[in-house]
CSV table of C-alpha atoms in Angstrom, one decimal:
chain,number,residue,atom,x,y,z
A,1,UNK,CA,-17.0,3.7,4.2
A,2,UNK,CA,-13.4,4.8,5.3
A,3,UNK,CA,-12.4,7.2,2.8
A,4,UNK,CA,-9.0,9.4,3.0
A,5,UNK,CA,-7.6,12.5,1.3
A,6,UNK,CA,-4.4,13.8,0.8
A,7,UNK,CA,-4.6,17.7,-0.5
A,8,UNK,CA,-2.3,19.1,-2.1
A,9,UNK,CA,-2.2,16.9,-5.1
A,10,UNK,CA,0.7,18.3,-5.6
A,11,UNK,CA,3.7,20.6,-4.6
A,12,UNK,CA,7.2,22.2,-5.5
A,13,UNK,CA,9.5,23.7,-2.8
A,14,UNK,CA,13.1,24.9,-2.9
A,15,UNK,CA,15.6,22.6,-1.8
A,16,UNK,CA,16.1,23.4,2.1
A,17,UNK,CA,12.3,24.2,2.9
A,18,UNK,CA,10.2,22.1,5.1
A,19,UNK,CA,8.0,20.0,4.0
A,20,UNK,CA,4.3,19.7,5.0
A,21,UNK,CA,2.3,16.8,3.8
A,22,UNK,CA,-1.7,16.4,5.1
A,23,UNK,CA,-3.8,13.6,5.1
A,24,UNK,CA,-7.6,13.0,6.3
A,25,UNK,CA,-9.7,10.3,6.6
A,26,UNK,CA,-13.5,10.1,7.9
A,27,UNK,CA,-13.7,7.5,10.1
A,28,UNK,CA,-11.7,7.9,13.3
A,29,UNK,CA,-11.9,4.0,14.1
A,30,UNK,CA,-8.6,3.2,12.5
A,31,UNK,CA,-6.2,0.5,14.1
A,32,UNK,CA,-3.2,3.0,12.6
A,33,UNK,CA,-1.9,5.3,9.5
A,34,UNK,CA,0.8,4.4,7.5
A,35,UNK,CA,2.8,7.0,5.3
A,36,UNK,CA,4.6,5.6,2.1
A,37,UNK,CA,7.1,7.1,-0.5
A,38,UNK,CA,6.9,5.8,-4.0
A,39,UNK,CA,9.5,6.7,-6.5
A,40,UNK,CA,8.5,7.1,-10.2
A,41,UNK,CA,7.4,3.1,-12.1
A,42,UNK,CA,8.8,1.8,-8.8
A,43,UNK,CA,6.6,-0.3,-5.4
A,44,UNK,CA,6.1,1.7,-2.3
A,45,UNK,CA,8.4,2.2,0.8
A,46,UNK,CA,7.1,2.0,4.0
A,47,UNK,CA,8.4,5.9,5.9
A,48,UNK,CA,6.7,5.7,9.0
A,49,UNK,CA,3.8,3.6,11.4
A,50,UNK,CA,1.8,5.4,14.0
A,51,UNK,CA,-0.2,3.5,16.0
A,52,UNK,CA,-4.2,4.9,17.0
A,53,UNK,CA,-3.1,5.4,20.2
A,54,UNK,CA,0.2,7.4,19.4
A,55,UNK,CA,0.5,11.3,18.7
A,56,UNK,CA,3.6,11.1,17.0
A,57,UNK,CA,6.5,9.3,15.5
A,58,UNK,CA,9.6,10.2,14.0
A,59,UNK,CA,12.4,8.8,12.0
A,60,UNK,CA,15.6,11.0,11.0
A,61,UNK,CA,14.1,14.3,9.1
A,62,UNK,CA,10.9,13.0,9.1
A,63,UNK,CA,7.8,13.2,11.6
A,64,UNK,CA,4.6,12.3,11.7
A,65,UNK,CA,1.3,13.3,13.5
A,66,UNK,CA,-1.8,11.9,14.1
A,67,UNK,CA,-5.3,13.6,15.4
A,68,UNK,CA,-7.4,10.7,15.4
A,69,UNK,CA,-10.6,12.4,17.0
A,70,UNK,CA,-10.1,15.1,14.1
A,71,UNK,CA,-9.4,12.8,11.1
A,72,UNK,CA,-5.8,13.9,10.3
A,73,UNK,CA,-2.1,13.3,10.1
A,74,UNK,CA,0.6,15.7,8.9
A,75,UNK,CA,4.0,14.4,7.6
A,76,UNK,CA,6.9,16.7,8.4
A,77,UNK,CA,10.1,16.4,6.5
A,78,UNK,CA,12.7,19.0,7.8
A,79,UNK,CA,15.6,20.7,5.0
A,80,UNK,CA,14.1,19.3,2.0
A,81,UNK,CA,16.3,17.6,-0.1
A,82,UNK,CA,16.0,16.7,-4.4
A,83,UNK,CA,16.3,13.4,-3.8
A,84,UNK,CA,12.8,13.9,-1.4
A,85,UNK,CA,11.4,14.1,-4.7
A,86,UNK,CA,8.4,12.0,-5.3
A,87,UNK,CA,4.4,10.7,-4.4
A,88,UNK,CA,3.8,10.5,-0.6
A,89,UNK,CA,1.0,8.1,0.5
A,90,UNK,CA,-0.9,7.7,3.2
A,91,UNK,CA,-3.0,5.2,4.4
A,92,UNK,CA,-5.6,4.0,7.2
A,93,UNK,CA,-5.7,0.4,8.9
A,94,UNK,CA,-9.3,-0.5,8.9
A,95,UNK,CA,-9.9,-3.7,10.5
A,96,UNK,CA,-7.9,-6.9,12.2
A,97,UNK,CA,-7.1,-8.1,8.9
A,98,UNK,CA,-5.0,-5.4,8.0
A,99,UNK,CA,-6.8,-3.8,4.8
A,100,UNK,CA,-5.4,-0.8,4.4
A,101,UNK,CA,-7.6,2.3,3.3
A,102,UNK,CA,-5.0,4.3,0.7
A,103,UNK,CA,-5.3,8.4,-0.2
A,104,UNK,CA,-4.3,9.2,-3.4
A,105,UNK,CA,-0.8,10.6,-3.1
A,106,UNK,CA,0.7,13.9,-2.7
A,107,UNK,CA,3.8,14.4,-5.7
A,108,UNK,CA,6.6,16.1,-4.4
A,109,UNK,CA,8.9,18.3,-6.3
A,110,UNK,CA,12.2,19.6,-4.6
A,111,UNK,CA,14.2,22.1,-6.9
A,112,UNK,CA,17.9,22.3,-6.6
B,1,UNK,CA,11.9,-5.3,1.2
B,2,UNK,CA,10.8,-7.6,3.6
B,3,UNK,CA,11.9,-10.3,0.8
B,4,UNK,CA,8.6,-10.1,-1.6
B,5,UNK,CA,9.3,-10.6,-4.9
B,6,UNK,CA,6.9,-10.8,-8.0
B,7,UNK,CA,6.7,-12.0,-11.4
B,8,UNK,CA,6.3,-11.5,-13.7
B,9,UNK,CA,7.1,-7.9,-13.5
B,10,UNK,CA,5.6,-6.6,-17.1
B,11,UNK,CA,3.3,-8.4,-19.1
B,12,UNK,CA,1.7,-7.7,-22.1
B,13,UNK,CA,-2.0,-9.7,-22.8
B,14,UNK,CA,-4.8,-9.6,-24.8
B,15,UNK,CA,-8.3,-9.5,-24.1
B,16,UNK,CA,-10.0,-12.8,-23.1
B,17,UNK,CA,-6.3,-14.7,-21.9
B,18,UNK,CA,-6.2,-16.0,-18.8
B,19,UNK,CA,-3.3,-14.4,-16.6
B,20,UNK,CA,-1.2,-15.5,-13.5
B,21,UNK,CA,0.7,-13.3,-11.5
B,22,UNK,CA,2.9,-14.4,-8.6
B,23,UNK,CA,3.9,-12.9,-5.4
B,24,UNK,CA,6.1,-14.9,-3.6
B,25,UNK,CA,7.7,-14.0,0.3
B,26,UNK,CA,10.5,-15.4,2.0
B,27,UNK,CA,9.9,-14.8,5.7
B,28,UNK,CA,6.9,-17.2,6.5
B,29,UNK,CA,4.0,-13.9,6.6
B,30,UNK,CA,0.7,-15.2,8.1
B,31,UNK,CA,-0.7,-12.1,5.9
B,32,UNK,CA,-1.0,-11.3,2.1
B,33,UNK,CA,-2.6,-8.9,0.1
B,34,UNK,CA,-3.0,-7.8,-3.9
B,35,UNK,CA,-3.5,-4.3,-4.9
B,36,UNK,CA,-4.5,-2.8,-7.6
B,37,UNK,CA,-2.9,1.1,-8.7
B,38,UNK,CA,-4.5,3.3,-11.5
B,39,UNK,CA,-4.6,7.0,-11.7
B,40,UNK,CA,-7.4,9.1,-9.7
B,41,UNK,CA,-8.0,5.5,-8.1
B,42,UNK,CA,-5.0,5.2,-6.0
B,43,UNK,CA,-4.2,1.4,-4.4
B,44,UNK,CA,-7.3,-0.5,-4.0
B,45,UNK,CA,-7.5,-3.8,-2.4
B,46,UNK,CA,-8.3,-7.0,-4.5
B,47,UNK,CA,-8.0,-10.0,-2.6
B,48,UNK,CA,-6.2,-10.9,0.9
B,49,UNK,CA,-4.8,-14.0,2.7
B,50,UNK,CA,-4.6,-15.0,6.0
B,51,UNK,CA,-3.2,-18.1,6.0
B,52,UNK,CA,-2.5,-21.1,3.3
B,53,UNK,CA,-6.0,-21.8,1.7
B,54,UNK,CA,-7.7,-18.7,3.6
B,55,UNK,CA,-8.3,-16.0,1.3
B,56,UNK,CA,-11.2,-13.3,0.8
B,57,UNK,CA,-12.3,-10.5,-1.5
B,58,UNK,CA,-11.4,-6.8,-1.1
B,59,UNK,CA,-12.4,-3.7,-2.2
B,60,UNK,CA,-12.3,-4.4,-5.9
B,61,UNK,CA,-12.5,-8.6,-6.6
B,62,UNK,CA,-14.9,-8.8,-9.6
B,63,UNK,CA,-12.7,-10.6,-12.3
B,64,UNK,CA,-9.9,-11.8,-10.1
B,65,UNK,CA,-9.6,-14.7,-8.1
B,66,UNK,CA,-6.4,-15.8,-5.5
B,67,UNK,CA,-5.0,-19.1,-4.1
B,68,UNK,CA,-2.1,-19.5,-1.8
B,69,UNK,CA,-1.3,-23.6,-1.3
B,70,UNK,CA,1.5,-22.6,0.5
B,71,UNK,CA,2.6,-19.8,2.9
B,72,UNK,CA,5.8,-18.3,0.4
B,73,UNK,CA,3.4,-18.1,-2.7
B,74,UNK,CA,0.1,-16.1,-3.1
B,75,UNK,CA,-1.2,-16.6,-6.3
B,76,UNK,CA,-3.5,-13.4,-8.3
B,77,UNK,CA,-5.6,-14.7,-11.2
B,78,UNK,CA,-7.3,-12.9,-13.9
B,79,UNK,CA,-10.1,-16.0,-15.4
B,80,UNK,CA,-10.5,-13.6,-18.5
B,81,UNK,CA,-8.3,-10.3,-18.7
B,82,UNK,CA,-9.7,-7.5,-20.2
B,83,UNK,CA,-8.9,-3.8,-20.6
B,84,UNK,CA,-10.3,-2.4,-17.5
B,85,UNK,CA,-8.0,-4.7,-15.7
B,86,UNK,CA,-5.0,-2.6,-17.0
B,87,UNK,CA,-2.8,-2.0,-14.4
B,88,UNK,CA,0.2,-1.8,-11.8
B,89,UNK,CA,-0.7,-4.8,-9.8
B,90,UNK,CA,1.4,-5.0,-6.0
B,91,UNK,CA,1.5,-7.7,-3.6
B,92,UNK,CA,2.1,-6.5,0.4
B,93,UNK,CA,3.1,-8.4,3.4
B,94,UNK,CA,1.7,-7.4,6.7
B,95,UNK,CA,4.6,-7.4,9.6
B,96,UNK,CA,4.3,-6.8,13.0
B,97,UNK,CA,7.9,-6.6,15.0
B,98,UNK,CA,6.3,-6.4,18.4
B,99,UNK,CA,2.9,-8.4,18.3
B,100,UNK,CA,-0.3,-6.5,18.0
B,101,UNK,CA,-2.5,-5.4,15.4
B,102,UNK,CA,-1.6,-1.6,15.8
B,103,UNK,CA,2.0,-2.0,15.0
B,104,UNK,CA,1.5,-4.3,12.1
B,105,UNK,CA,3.3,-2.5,9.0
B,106,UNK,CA,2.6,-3.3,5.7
B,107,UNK,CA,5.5,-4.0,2.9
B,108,UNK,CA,5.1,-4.0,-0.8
B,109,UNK,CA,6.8,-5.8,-3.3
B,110,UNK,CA,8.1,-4.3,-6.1
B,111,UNK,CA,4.7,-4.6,-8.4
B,112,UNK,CA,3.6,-5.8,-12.1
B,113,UNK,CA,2.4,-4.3,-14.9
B,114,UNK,CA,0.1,-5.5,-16.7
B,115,UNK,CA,-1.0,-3.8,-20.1
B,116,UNK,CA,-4.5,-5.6,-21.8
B,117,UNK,CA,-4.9,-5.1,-25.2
């Protein structure tokens, strides 16, 4: 069974550091890895997609990488800002039917 | 938001009610799926849909059962709530912008909470 990790649990950084966000998973056979950002009593929003054939994809101050023969992905997010602050999730594409294999969150704090 | 919407959004219950919640989508998504969130669990899968009156059990079924009759609604059913079934429940779309199972993304709607007593 797919299972996937996100460590650290949590963080704080200073505003203005990069953040570094990991994520593992056992099973390499994934269709693609997700990365969400939920806010605090609120649904999740979708940050980035990378496919199981792609190394990396970006969007504004954030990137994402993917070693699929190693099990990981790393989530970049350049000059950290408060409003960064919140639970990063990411999460594995196991099959054609699109059920989705979820880690347990990393909780970002950014102090001002 | 990929137009999902839920309801209801908080609901309180008591133990042996039957409960309904509702996910309902505006863009005509082949794909549905129910979560379930709870500390040091995550999102788990409950049920999925892949088309009106296709549906089948996830990760975490027992309890719940699902019917979509037609594509906008996908319906999550608990036959007899009880406490273990406390939870932030979130309904997801699965979108694909350029055909292909690998670029599918999934959206989630904005989610219910449901307290058993």
């Amino acid at each position: 069974k797919q299972e996937v990790t996100q460590i650290p649990a949590a963080l704080s950084v200073p505003e203005g550091e990069n953040l570094v966000l990991n994520c593992s998973f056992t099973d390499s056979a994934i269709y693609n890895l997700q990365w969400f950002r939920q806010d605090p009593g609120k649904g999740l929003t979708s940050l980035l997609l990378i496919q199981s054939s792609q190394r990396e994809q970006t969007s504004g101050r954030l990137n994402a990488s993917l070693d699929k023969s190693s099990g990981r992905s790393t989530l970049y997010i350049a000059a950290s800002q408060p409003g960064d602050s919140a639970t990063y999730l990411c999460a594995v594409r196991t099959d054609s039917w699109g059920k989705l294999q979820f880690g347990a969150g990393t909780q970002v704090v950014v102090t001002p | 938001d990929a137009g999902i919407t839920q309801s209801p959004r908080h609901k309180v219950t008591e133990t042996g009610t039957p409960v309904t919640l509702r996910c309902h989508q505006t863009e005509n998504h082949r794909y549905m799926y129910w979560y379930r969130q709870d500390p040091g669990h995550g999102l788990r899968l409950i049920h999925y849909s892949y088309g009106v009156k296709d549906t089948d059990k996830g990760e975490v079924s027992d309890g719940y059962s699902v019917s979509r009759s037609k594509t906008e609604d996908f319906l999550l059913t608990l036959e007899s709530a009880t406490s273990s079934q406390t939870s932030v429940y979130f309904c997801a779309i699965s979108e694909s912008k350029n055909g292909g199972y690998n670029q599918e993304t999934q959206y989630f709607g904005p989610g219910t909470r449901l307290l058993v007593l």
